[in-house]
Tab-separated table of N, CA and C in Angstrom:
chain	number	residue	atom	x	y	z
A	2	UNK	N	179.007	-65.809	-224.938
A	2	UNK	CA	178.257	-66.338	-223.836
A	2	UNK	C	178.948	-65.907	-222.545
A	3	UNK	N	178.149	-65.396	-221.647
A	3	UNK	CA	178.626	-64.996	-220.324
A	3	UNK	C	177.811	-65.776	-219.300
A	4	UNK	N	178.478	-66.471	-218.404
A	4	UNK	CA	177.800	-67.250	-217.370
A	4	UNK	C	178.025	-66.610	-216.013
A	5	UNK	N	176.952	-66.476	-215.263
A	5	UNK	CA	177.030	-65.960	-213.896
A	5	UNK	C	176.427	-67.037	-213.006
A	6	UNK	N	177.236	-67.570	-212.093
A	6	UNK	CA	176.769	-68.674	-211.252
A	6	UNK	C	177.282	-68.529	-209.832
A	7	UNK	N	176.473	-68.995	-208.902
A	7	UNK	CA	176.836	-69.037	-207.490
A	7	UNK	C	175.808	-69.923	-206.811
A	8	UNK	N	176.213	-70.694	-205.837
A	8	UNK	CA	175.273	-71.572	-205.145
A	8	UNK	C	174.496	-70.847	-204.060
A	9	UNK	N	174.939	-69.682	-203.682
A	9	UNK	CA	174.303	-68.928	-202.604
A	9	UNK	C	173.200	-68.027	-203.162
A	10	UNK	N	172.050	-68.050	-202.530
A	10	UNK	CA	170.973	-67.146	-202.915
A	10	UNK	C	171.262	-65.733	-202.445
A	11	UNK	N	170.719	-64.755	-203.134
A	11	UNK	CA	170.877	-63.364	-202.725
A	11	UNK	C	172.233	-62.766	-203.015
A	12	UNK	N	172.968	-63.381	-203.930
A	12	UNK	CA	174.311	-62.871	-204.239
A	12	UNK	C	174.325	-62.004	-205.496
A	13	UNK	N	173.201	-61.485	-205.894
A	13	UNK	CA	172.996	-60.566	-207.029
A	13	UNK	C	173.289	-61.182	-208.395
A	14	UNK	N	173.133	-62.494	-208.527
A	14	UNK	CA	173.342	-63.133	-209.827
A	14	UNK	C	172.377	-62.582	-210.873
A	15	UNK	N	171.087	-62.561	-210.534
A	15	UNK	CA	170.082	-62.089	-211.492
A	15	UNK	C	170.285	-60.622	-211.829
A	16	UNK	N	170.533	-59.804	-210.831
A	16	UNK	CA	170.750	-58.372	-211.063
A	16	UNK	C	171.952	-58.148	-211.962
A	17	UNK	N	173.027	-58.871	-211.707
A	17	UNK	CA	174.230	-58.745	-212.531
A	17	UNK	C	173.949	-59.192	-213.958
A	18	UNK	N	173.274	-60.335	-214.116
A	18	UNK	CA	172.960	-60.852	-215.447
A	18	UNK	C	172.068	-59.888	-216.220
A	19	UNK	N	171.073	-59.327	-215.551
A	19	UNK	CA	170.156	-58.381	-216.187
A	19	UNK	C	170.903	-57.123	-216.621
A	20	UNK	N	171.779	-56.617	-215.789
A	20	UNK	CA	172.545	-55.419	-216.144
A	20	UNK	C	173.476	-55.666	-217.323
A	21	UNK	N	174.132	-56.812	-217.353
A	21	UNK	CA	175.002	-57.140	-218.487
A	21	UNK	C	174.166	-57.291	-219.757
A	22	UNK	N	173.022	-57.978	-219.660
A	22	UNK	CA	172.142	-58.144	-220.824
A	22	UNK	C	171.650	-56.795	-221.333
A	23	UNK	N	171.280	-55.903	-220.419
A	23	UNK	CA	170.811	-54.568	-220.816
A	23	UNK	C	171.920	-53.780	-221.499
A	24	UNK	N	173.137	-53.885	-220.999
A	24	UNK	CA	174.280	-53.195	-221.600
A	24	UNK	C	174.519	-53.695	-223.026
A	25	UNK	N	174.483	-55.008	-223.210
A	25	UNK	CA	174.696	-55.593	-224.540
A	25	UNK	C	173.564	-55.191	-225.484
A	26	UNK	N	172.328	-55.239	-225.000
A	26	UNK	CA	171.179	-54.847	-225.824
A	26	UNK	C	171.247	-53.372	-226.188
A	27	UNK	N	171.669	-52.540	-225.241
A	27	UNK	CA	171.798	-51.101	-225.499
A	27	UNK	C	172.833	-50.830	-226.594
A	28	UNK	N	173.796	-51.728	-226.746
A	28	UNK	CA	174.802	-51.602	-227.807
A	28	UNK	C	174.232	-52.009	-229.163
A	29	UNK	N	172.955	-52.429	-229.190
A	29	UNK	CA	172.295	-52.753	-230.449
A	29	UNK	C	172.307	-54.226	-230.808
A	30	UNK	N	172.760	-55.066	-229.902
A	30	UNK	CA	172.814	-56.494	-230.186
A	30	UNK	C	171.600	-57.203	-229.586
A	31	UNK	N	171.020	-58.120	-230.346
A	31	UNK	CA	169.916	-58.918	-229.811
A	31	UNK	C	170.496	-59.848	-228.747
A	32	UNK	N	169.826	-59.933	-227.621
A	32	UNK	CA	170.383	-60.605	-226.453
A	32	UNK	C	169.411	-61.640	-225.906
A	33	UNK	N	169.919	-62.828	-225.627
A	33	UNK	CA	169.125	-63.880	-224.998
A	33	UNK	C	169.610	-64.038	-223.565
A	34	UNK	N	168.713	-63.825	-222.622
A	34	UNK	CA	169.017	-63.945	-221.199
A	34	UNK	C	168.366	-65.223	-220.679
A	35	UNK	N	169.184	-66.170	-220.240
A	35	UNK	CA	168.689	-67.442	-219.720
A	35	UNK	C	168.710	-67.401	-218.201
A	36	UNK	N	167.582	-67.669	-217.583
A	36	UNK	CA	167.494	-67.685	-216.122
A	36	UNK	C	167.289	-69.132	-215.683
A	37	UNK	N	168.358	-69.768	-215.236
A	37	UNK	CA	168.298	-71.175	-214.852
A	37	UNK	C	168.045	-71.367	-213.362
A	38	UNK	N	167.492	-70.367	-212.705
A	38	UNK	CA	167.108	-70.499	-211.305
A	38	UNK	C	165.725	-71.146	-211.278
A	39	UNK	N	165.679	-72.444	-210.990
A	39	UNK	CA	164.413	-73.174	-211.031
A	39	UNK	C	163.508	-72.836	-209.853
A	40	UNK	N	164.081	-72.379	-208.739
A	40	UNK	CA	163.280	-72.062	-207.557
A	40	UNK	C	162.669	-70.670	-207.607
A	41	UNK	N	163.439	-69.701	-208.093
A	41	UNK	CA	162.965	-68.317	-208.073
A	41	UNK	C	163.488	-67.539	-209.284
A	42	UNK	N	162.993	-67.856	-210.488
A	42	UNK	CA	163.452	-67.118	-211.669
A	42	UNK	C	162.897	-65.689	-211.659
A	43	UNK	N	163.776	-64.709	-211.712
A	43	UNK	CA	163.331	-63.311	-211.627
A	43	UNK	C	163.785	-62.455	-212.802
A	44	UNK	N	164.604	-62.994	-213.689
A	44	UNK	CA	165.166	-62.178	-214.768
A	44	UNK	C	164.082	-61.516	-215.620
A	45	UNK	N	162.998	-62.229	-215.899
A	45	UNK	CA	161.927	-61.666	-216.729
A	45	UNK	C	161.237	-60.488	-216.061
A	46	UNK	N	161.252	-60.445	-214.749
A	46	UNK	CA	160.529	-59.384	-214.038
A	46	UNK	C	161.205	-58.020	-214.156
A	47	UNK	N	162.415	-57.977	-214.669
A	47	UNK	CA	163.140	-56.715	-214.802
A	47	UNK	C	162.742	-55.940	-216.059
A	48	UNK	N	162.110	-56.599	-217.022
A	48	UNK	CA	161.794	-55.975	-218.308
A	48	UNK	C	160.299	-56.087	-218.608
A	49	UNK	N	159.717	-55.057	-219.236
A	49	UNK	CA	158.335	-55.187	-219.707
A	49	UNK	C	158.289	-56.231	-220.830
A	50	UNK	N	157.332	-57.132	-220.766
A	50	UNK	CA	157.249	-58.198	-221.761
A	50	UNK	C	156.249	-57.855	-222.857
A	51	UNK	N	156.648	-58.115	-224.101
A	51	UNK	CA	155.725	-58.031	-225.232
A	51	UNK	C	154.960	-59.343	-225.353
A	52	UNK	N	155.678	-60.438	-225.100
A	52	UNK	CA	155.092	-61.777	-225.196
A	52	UNK	C	155.677	-62.627	-224.081
A	53	UNK	N	154.804	-63.196	-223.252
A	53	UNK	CA	155.278	-64.055	-222.166
A	53	UNK	C	155.137	-65.513	-222.575
A	54	UNK	N	156.238	-66.239	-222.553
A	54	UNK	CA	156.229	-67.652	-222.926
A	54	UNK	C	155.490	-68.473	-221.871
A	55	UNK	N	154.695	-69.452	-222.317
A	55	UNK	CA	153.977	-70.280	-221.346
A	55	UNK	C	154.884	-71.264	-220.608
A	56	UNK	N	156.040	-71.561	-221.174
A	56	UNK	CA	156.968	-72.514	-220.570
A	56	UNK	C	158.279	-71.828	-220.234
A	57	UNK	N	159.158	-72.572	-219.568
A	57	UNK	CA	160.449	-72.013	-219.181
A	57	UNK	C	161.522	-73.079	-219.103
A	58	UNK	N	162.511	-72.850	-218.257
A	58	UNK	CA	163.674	-73.720	-218.143
A	58	UNK	C	163.282	-75.143	-217.731
A	59	UNK	N	162.341	-75.267	-216.801
A	59	UNK	CA	161.929	-76.604	-216.350
A	59	UNK	C	161.433	-77.445	-217.525
A	60	UNK	N	160.554	-76.862	-218.325
A	60	UNK	CA	160.007	-77.598	-219.472
A	60	UNK	C	161.096	-77.907	-220.495
A	61	UNK	N	162.070	-77.016	-220.625
A	61	UNK	CA	163.184	-77.234	-221.550
A	61	UNK	C	164.067	-78.386	-221.069
A	62	UNK	N	164.449	-78.367	-219.797
A	62	UNK	CA	165.376	-79.371	-219.270
A	62	UNK	C	164.717	-80.709	-218.951
A	63	UNK	N	163.573	-80.680	-218.298
A	63	UNK	CA	162.956	-81.907	-217.803
A	63	UNK	C	161.977	-82.515	-218.810
A	64	UNK	N	161.155	-81.660	-219.422
A	64	UNK	CA	160.126	-82.154	-220.337
A	64	UNK	C	160.610	-82.187	-221.795
A	65	UNK	N	161.821	-81.704	-222.034
A	65	UNK	CA	162.445	-81.700	-223.365
A	65	UNK	C	161.648	-80.903	-224.400
A	66	UNK	N	161.031	-79.819	-223.960
A	66	UNK	CA	160.301	-78.926	-224.876
A	66	UNK	C	161.322	-78.227	-225.771
A	67	UNK	N	161.079	-78.220	-227.075
A	67	UNK	CA	162.023	-77.597	-228.006
A	67	UNK	C	161.409	-76.473	-228.835
A	68	UNK	N	160.114	-76.243	-228.705
A	68	UNK	CA	159.457	-75.177	-229.462
A	68	UNK	C	159.828	-73.825	-228.850
A	69	UNK	N	160.689	-73.082	-229.525
A	69	UNK	CA	161.186	-71.816	-228.982
A	69	UNK	C	160.079	-70.801	-228.751
A	70	UNK	N	159.001	-70.857	-229.537
A	70	UNK	CA	157.880	-69.933	-229.323
A	70	UNK	C	157.217	-70.157	-227.966
A	71	UNK	N	157.293	-71.378	-227.457
A	71	UNK	CA	156.717	-71.689	-226.149
A	71	UNK	C	157.695	-71.424	-225.008
A	72	UNK	N	158.980	-71.262	-225.334
A	72	UNK	CA	160.017	-71.142	-224.305
A	72	UNK	C	160.541	-69.726	-224.095
A	73	UNK	N	160.557	-68.922	-225.140
A	73	UNK	CA	161.242	-67.629	-225.065
A	73	UNK	C	160.243	-66.481	-224.994
A	74	UNK	N	160.409	-65.651	-223.979
A	74	UNK	CA	159.592	-64.442	-223.821
A	74	UNK	C	160.285	-63.283	-224.528
A	75	UNK	N	159.505	-62.409	-225.144
A	75	UNK	CA	160.054	-61.231	-225.815
A	75	UNK	C	159.810	-60.006	-224.947
A	76	UNK	N	160.822	-59.166	-224.828
A	76	UNK	CA	160.688	-57.930	-224.058
A	76	UNK	C	160.515	-56.756	-225.014
A	77	UNK	N	160.291	-55.590	-224.463
A	77	UNK	CA	160.160	-54.387	-225.290
A	77	UNK	C	161.531	-53.837	-225.662
A	78	UNK	N	162.596	-54.510	-225.227
A	78	UNK	CA	163.964	-54.115	-225.574
A	78	UNK	C	164.511	-55.115	-226.582
A	79	UNK	N	165.800	-55.121	-226.804
A	79	UNK	CA	166.443	-56.085	-227.692
A	79	UNK	C	166.663	-57.421	-226.988
A	80	UNK	N	166.117	-57.584	-225.803
A	80	UNK	CA	166.380	-58.768	-224.996
A	80	UNK	C	165.212	-59.742	-225.089
A	81	UNK	N	165.532	-61.017	-225.294
A	81	UNK	CA	164.547	-62.082	-225.164
A	81	UNK	C	165.004	-62.957	-224.006
A	82	UNK	N	164.057	-63.572	-223.298
A	82	UNK	CA	164.416	-64.328	-222.105
A	82	UNK	C	163.847	-65.734	-222.136
A	83	UNK	N	164.553	-66.634	-221.481
A	83	UNK	CA	164.048	-67.978	-221.207
A	83	UNK	C	163.889	-68.053	-219.704
A	84	UNK	N	162.640	-67.898	-219.222
A	84	UNK	CA	162.419	-67.847	-217.767
A	84	UNK	C	162.580	-69.209	-217.107
């Protein structure tokens, strides 16, 4: 698990996380990228999606949604995301 956090917006958290996830996926490992930015989640926008989840982090944290099929989006790479 790798965590990238900062309270300041525009500090390249998402870009850094996406690049690390892409590097790990390129190495052949299935990768889960969690985007916990509730105001402006952008991690999913970096990859073409095969399946877009109808729910995201808000529903997971606040509404206690546990159905992973509703929470996790699949990309055309080895990366799956929780928007």
